[in-house]
Amino acid sequence: MDENYNLIPHGVNFQDAIFADTLENRRMFSSLFQFSNCSHGQNATVFSSDWEVQEDTRLLCSSVQSALFEEEDRVKELQHKVATLEDRHKQLKIRIKKLKRSLRQAKKNSRHLEVINRKLNEKLSSESKQITHVNSFKPKHSHSTYLKV
């Protein structure tokens, strides 16, 4: 704050002018700055050129300054939100990457289990055909296990 309790942003010194407060500079920067309203000790009615007519006289330096401060605050808030959202986005990308990896692994495991299940079913079906019960009849073409004397 300055001696008149006006807010001054950090890193900016409004006491040292970047451009001299001359008539030519006022004309050159009339579309960007409100020099006639910001000038101390000079009356705004002294300048009656065409650029002054185009100038928006409703804006005073304090209102422009407060608008700039509000805009700076808004920009800082938006930058903070963007940083937060970027962090969250990165976290979600990592989570999605892990989920995709888990899904691929689960699919691979299920395919492997299907192959094992199919092999076991084939093995069971082939063994069940070969096993004969003790009480069942022997096939006609079976050779006897005893030797005839």
PDB file of C-alpha atoms in Angstrom:
ATOM      1  CA  MET A   1       0.000   0.000   0.000  1.00  0.00           C
ATOM      2  CA  ASP A   2       1.134   3.519  -0.603  1.00  0.00           C
ATOM      3  CA  GLU A   3       0.638   6.589   1.554  1.00  0.00           C
ATOM      4  CA  ASN A   4      -2.928   7.043   0.188  1.00  0.00           C
ATOM      5  CA  TYR A   5      -3.833   3.436   1.094  1.00  0.00           C
ATOM      6  CA  ASN A   6      -3.918   2.363  -2.552  1.00  0.00           C
ATOM      7  CA  LEU A   7      -3.039  -1.274  -3.191  1.00  0.00           C
ATOM      8  CA  ILE A   8       0.144  -1.769  -5.179  1.00  0.00           C
ATOM      9  CA  PRO A   9       0.931  -5.214  -6.640  1.00  0.00           C
ATOM     10  CA  HIS A  10       4.170  -6.898  -5.623  1.00  0.00           C
ATOM     11  CA  GLY A  11       7.158  -6.257  -7.834  1.00  0.00           C
ATOM     12  CA  VAL A  12       5.731  -3.134  -9.452  1.00  0.00           C
ATOM     13  CA  ASN A  13       6.863   0.349  -8.542  1.00  0.00           C
ATOM     14  CA  PHE A  14       4.306   2.901  -9.645  1.00  0.00           C
ATOM     15  CA  GLN A  15       6.470   5.815  -8.527  1.00  0.00           C
ATOM     16  CA  ASP A  16       9.057   5.327 -11.265  1.00  0.00           C
ATOM     17  CA  ALA A  17       7.485   5.872 -14.669  1.00  0.00           C
ATOM     18  CA  ILE A  18       8.563   3.623 -17.505  1.00  0.00           C
ATOM     19  CA  PHE A  19       7.653   6.262 -20.072  1.00  0.00           C
ATOM     20  CA  ALA A  20       7.840   9.968 -19.451  1.00  0.00           C
ATOM     21  CA  ASP A  21       4.479  11.670 -18.956  1.00  0.00           C
ATOM     22  CA  THR A  22       4.596  13.736 -22.161  1.00  0.00           C
ATOM     23  CA  LEU A  23       1.920  14.792 -24.600  1.00  0.00           C
ATOM     24  CA  GLU A  24       3.355  12.556 -27.324  1.00  0.00           C
ATOM     25  CA  ASN A  25       3.400   9.501 -25.049  1.00  0.00           C
ATOM     26  CA  ARG A  26      -0.147  10.263 -23.977  1.00  0.00           C
ATOM     27  CA  ARG A  27      -1.286  10.283 -27.599  1.00  0.00           C
ATOM     28  CA  MET A  28       0.698   7.144 -28.416  1.00  0.00           C
ATOM     29  CA  PHE A  29      -0.701   5.117 -25.523  1.00  0.00           C
ATOM     30  CA  SER A  30      -4.158   6.616 -25.365  1.00  0.00           C
ATOM     31  CA  SER A  31      -5.869   3.404 -26.447  1.00  0.00           C
ATOM     32  CA  LEU A  32      -4.085   1.379 -23.758  1.00  0.00           C
ATOM     33  CA  PHE A  33      -3.888   3.658 -20.750  1.00  0.00           C
ATOM     34  CA  GLN A  34      -5.967   6.402 -19.249  1.00  0.00           C
ATOM     35  CA  PHE A  35      -3.209   9.006 -19.002  1.00  0.00           C
ATOM     36  CA  SER A  36      -5.516  11.964 -18.655  1.00  0.00           C
ATOM     37  CA  ASN A  37      -7.273  10.375 -15.708  1.00  0.00           C
ATOM     38  CA  CYS A  38      -4.045   9.216 -14.076  1.00  0.00           C
ATOM     39  CA  SER A  39      -2.181  12.501 -14.341  1.00  0.00           C
ATOM     40  CA  HIS A  40      -1.678  14.303 -11.091  1.00  0.00           C
ATOM     41  CA  GLY A  41      -1.659  18.054 -11.026  1.00  0.00           C
ATOM     42  CA  GLN A  42      -2.985  18.527 -14.552  1.00  0.00           C
ATOM     43  CA  ASN A  43      -6.517  19.054 -15.666  1.00  0.00           C
ATOM     44  CA  ALA A  44      -7.947  16.559 -18.146  1.00  0.00           C
ATOM     45  CA  THR A  45      -9.769  19.286 -20.038  1.00  0.00           C
ATOM     46  CA  VAL A  46      -6.437  20.744 -21.228  1.00  0.00           C
ATOM     47  CA  PHE A  47      -6.137  17.982 -23.813  1.00  0.00           C
ATOM     48  CA  SER A  48      -8.821  18.319 -26.428  1.00  0.00           C
ATOM     49  CA  SER A  49      -7.422  16.269 -29.285  1.00  0.00           C
ATOM     50  CA  ASP A  50      -9.333  13.542 -31.160  1.00  0.00           C
ATOM     51  CA  TRP A  51      -7.846  10.699 -29.149  1.00  0.00           C
ATOM     52  CA  GLU A  52      -9.327  12.083 -25.968  1.00  0.00           C
ATOM     53  CA  VAL A  53     -12.825  11.865 -27.457  1.00  0.00           C
ATOM     54  CA  GLN A  54     -12.309   8.176 -28.175  1.00  0.00           C
ATOM     55  CA  GLU A  55     -11.004   7.593 -24.689  1.00  0.00           C
ATOM     56  CA  ASP A  56     -13.436   6.093 -22.205  1.00  0.00           C
ATOM     57  CA  THR A  57     -13.701   8.814 -19.580  1.00  0.00           C
ATOM     58  CA  ARG A  58     -15.692   6.605 -17.220  1.00  0.00           C
ATOM     59  CA  LEU A  59     -12.578   4.667 -16.305  1.00  0.00           C
ATOM     60  CA  LEU A  60     -10.437   6.232 -13.637  1.00  0.00           C
ATOM     61  CA  CYS A  61      -7.006   5.036 -12.609  1.00  0.00           C
ATOM     62  CA  SER A  62      -8.265   3.535  -9.376  1.00  0.00           C
ATOM     63  CA  SER A  63     -10.967   1.556 -11.156  1.00  0.00           C
ATOM     64  CA  VAL A  64      -8.497   0.339 -13.780  1.00  0.00           C
ATOM     65  CA  GLN A  65      -6.056  -0.553 -11.054  1.00  0.00           C
ATOM     66  CA  SER A  66      -8.667  -2.444  -9.040  1.00  0.00           C
ATOM     67  CA  ALA A  67      -9.771  -4.278 -12.191  1.00  0.00           C
ATOM     68  CA  LEU A  68      -6.162  -5.298 -12.823  1.00  0.00           C
ATOM     69  CA  PHE A  69      -5.817  -6.565  -9.253  1.00  0.00           C
ATOM     70  CA  GLU A  70      -9.034  -8.549  -9.576  1.00  0.00           C
ATOM     71  CA  GLU A  71      -7.820 -10.006 -12.853  1.00  0.00           C
ATOM     72  CA  GLU A  72      -4.470 -10.937 -11.296  1.00  0.00           C
ATOM     73  CA  ASP A  73      -6.261 -12.670  -8.431  1.00  0.00           C
ATOM     74  CA  ARG A  74      -8.513 -14.477 -10.880  1.00  0.00           C
ATOM     75  CA  VAL A  75      -5.497 -15.587 -12.936  1.00  0.00           C
ATOM     76  CA  LYS A  76      -3.722 -16.886  -9.819  1.00  0.00           C
ATOM     77  CA  GLU A  77      -6.841 -18.776  -8.781  1.00  0.00           C
ATOM     78  CA  LEU A  78      -7.223 -20.281 -12.256  1.00  0.00           C
ATOM     79  CA  GLN A  79      -3.540 -21.248 -12.347  1.00  0.00           C
ATOM     80  CA  HIS A  80      -3.958 -22.979  -9.003  1.00  0.00           C
ATOM     81  CA  LYS A  81      -7.031 -24.826 -10.301  1.00  0.00           C
ATOM     82  CA  VAL A  82      -5.161 -25.841 -13.460  1.00  0.00           C
ATOM     83  CA  ALA A  83      -2.233 -27.163 -11.410  1.00  0.00           C
ATOM     84  CA  THR A  84      -4.631 -29.117  -9.191  1.00  0.00           C
ATOM     85  CA  LEU A  85      -6.459 -30.552 -12.198  1.00  0.00           C
ATOM     86  CA  GLU A  86      -3.184 -31.490 -13.898  1.00  0.00           C
ATOM     87  CA  ASP A  87      -2.086 -33.366 -10.774  1.00  0.00           C
ATOM     88  CA  ARG A  88      -5.430 -35.169 -10.597  1.00  0.00           C
ATOM     89  CA  HIS A  89      -5.203 -35.967 -14.321  1.00  0.00           C
ATOM     90  CA  LYS A  90      -1.756 -37.480 -13.815  1.00  0.00           C
ATOM     91  CA  GLN A  91      -3.048 -39.577 -10.895  1.00  0.00           C
ATOM     92  CA  LEU A  92      -5.979 -40.808 -12.972  1.00  0.00           C
ATOM     93  CA  LYS A  93      -3.686 -41.697 -15.886  1.00  0.00           C
ATOM     94  CA  ILE A  94      -1.526 -43.762 -13.537  1.00  0.00           C
ATOM     95  CA  ARG A  95      -4.612 -45.455 -12.105  1.00  0.00           C
ATOM     96  CA  ILE A  96      -5.936 -46.240 -15.612  1.00  0.00           C
ATOM     97  CA  LYS A  97      -2.535 -47.625 -16.588  1.00  0.00           C
ATOM     98  CA  LYS A  98      -2.584 -49.940 -13.561  1.00  0.00           C
ATOM     99  CA  LEU A  99      -6.164 -51.026 -14.289  1.00  0.00           C
ATOM    100  CA  LYS A 100      -5.319 -51.805 -17.916  1.00  0.00           C
ATOM    101  CA  ARG A 101      -2.322 -53.842 -16.788  1.00  0.00           C
ATOM    102  CA  SER A 102      -4.510 -55.740 -14.313  1.00  0.00           C
ATOM    103  CA  LEU A 103      -7.128 -56.359 -16.995  1.00  0.00           C
ATOM    104  CA  ARG A 104      -4.512 -57.708 -19.421  1.00  0.00           C
ATOM    105  CA  GLN A 105      -3.124 -59.967 -16.697  1.00  0.00           C
ATOM    106  CA  ALA A 106      -6.620 -61.206 -15.789  1.00  0.00           C
ATOM    107  CA  LYS A 107      -7.388 -61.981 -19.454  1.00  0.00           C
ATOM    108  CA  LYS A 108      -4.080 -63.800 -19.797  1.00  0.00           C
ATOM    109  CA  ASN A 109      -4.776 -65.828 -16.656  1.00  0.00           C
ATOM    110  CA  SER A 110      -8.317 -66.683 -17.788  1.00  0.00           C
ATOM    111  CA  ARG A 111      -7.032 -67.876 -21.192  1.00  0.00           C
ATOM    112  CA  HIS A 112      -4.408 -69.963 -19.436  1.00  0.00           C
ATOM    113  CA  LEU A 113      -7.020 -71.473 -17.111  1.00  0.00           C
ATOM    114  CA  GLU A 114      -9.286 -72.229 -20.092  1.00  0.00           C
ATOM    115  CA  VAL A 115      -6.456 -74.101 -21.805  1.00  0.00           C
ATOM    116  CA  ILE A 116      -5.724 -76.082 -18.645  1.00  0.00           C
ATOM    117  CA  ASN A 117      -9.446 -76.833 -18.170  1.00  0.00           C
ATOM    118  CA  ARG A 118      -9.780 -78.013 -21.781  1.00  0.00           C
ATOM    119  CA  LYS A 119      -6.741 -80.286 -21.448  1.00  0.00           C
ATOM    120  CA  LEU A 120      -8.087 -81.750 -18.221  1.00  0.00           C
ATOM    121  CA  ASN A 121     -11.490 -82.371 -19.822  1.00  0.00           C
ATOM    122  CA  GLU A 122      -9.824 -84.119 -22.773  1.00  0.00           C
ATOM    123  CA  LYS A 123      -7.725 -86.201 -20.430  1.00  0.00           C
ATOM    124  CA  LEU A 124     -10.770 -87.148 -18.356  1.00  0.00           C
ATOM    125  CA  SER A 125     -12.810 -88.092 -21.401  1.00  0.00           C
ATOM    126  CA  SER A 126     -10.004 -90.215 -22.877  1.00  0.00           C
ATOM    127  CA  GLU A 127      -9.367 -91.976 -19.557  1.00  0.00           C
ATOM    128  CA  SER A 128     -13.060 -92.660 -18.987  1.00  0.00           C
ATOM    129  CA  LYS A 129     -13.215 -94.472 -22.324  1.00  0.00           C
ATOM    130  CA  GLN A 130     -10.279 -96.692 -21.426  1.00  0.00           C
ATOM    131  CA  ILE A 131     -11.388 -97.611 -17.922  1.00  0.00           C
ATOM    132  CA  THR A 132     -13.661-100.626 -17.756  1.00  0.00           C
ATOM    133  CA  HIS A 133     -15.439-101.719 -14.659  1.00  0.00           C
ATOM    134  CA  VAL A 134     -14.668-105.011 -13.024  1.00  0.00           C
ATOM    135  CA  ASN A 135     -18.206-106.311 -13.588  1.00  0.00           C
ATOM    136  CA  SER A 136     -18.367-105.313 -17.199  1.00  0.00           C
ATOM    137  CA  PHE A 137     -18.098-107.816 -20.065  1.00  0.00           C
ATOM    138  CA  LYS A 138     -14.850-108.148 -21.845  1.00  0.00           C
ATOM    139  CA  PRO A 139     -14.781-107.252 -25.483  1.00  0.00           C
ATOM    140  CA  LYS A 140     -14.867-110.188 -27.909  1.00  0.00           C
ATOM    141  CA  HIS A 141     -11.453-109.557 -29.355  1.00  0.00           C
ATOM    142  CA  SER A 142      -9.639-109.370 -26.100  1.00  0.00           C
ATOM    143  CA  HIS A 143      -6.831-111.841 -25.589  1.00  0.00           C
ATOM    144  CA  SER A 144      -6.901-113.951 -22.532  1.00  0.00           C
ATOM    145  CA  THR A 145      -4.374-113.208 -19.958  1.00  0.00           C
ATOM    146  CA  TYR A 146      -3.795-116.886 -19.059  1.00  0.00           C
ATOM    147  CA  LEU A 147      -1.743-119.211 -21.169  1.00  0.00           C
ATOM    148  CA  LYS A 148      -3.357-122.420 -22.331  1.00  0.00           C
ATOM    149  CA  VAL A 149      -1.395-125.575 -21.605  1.00  0.00           C
TER     150      VAL A 149
END
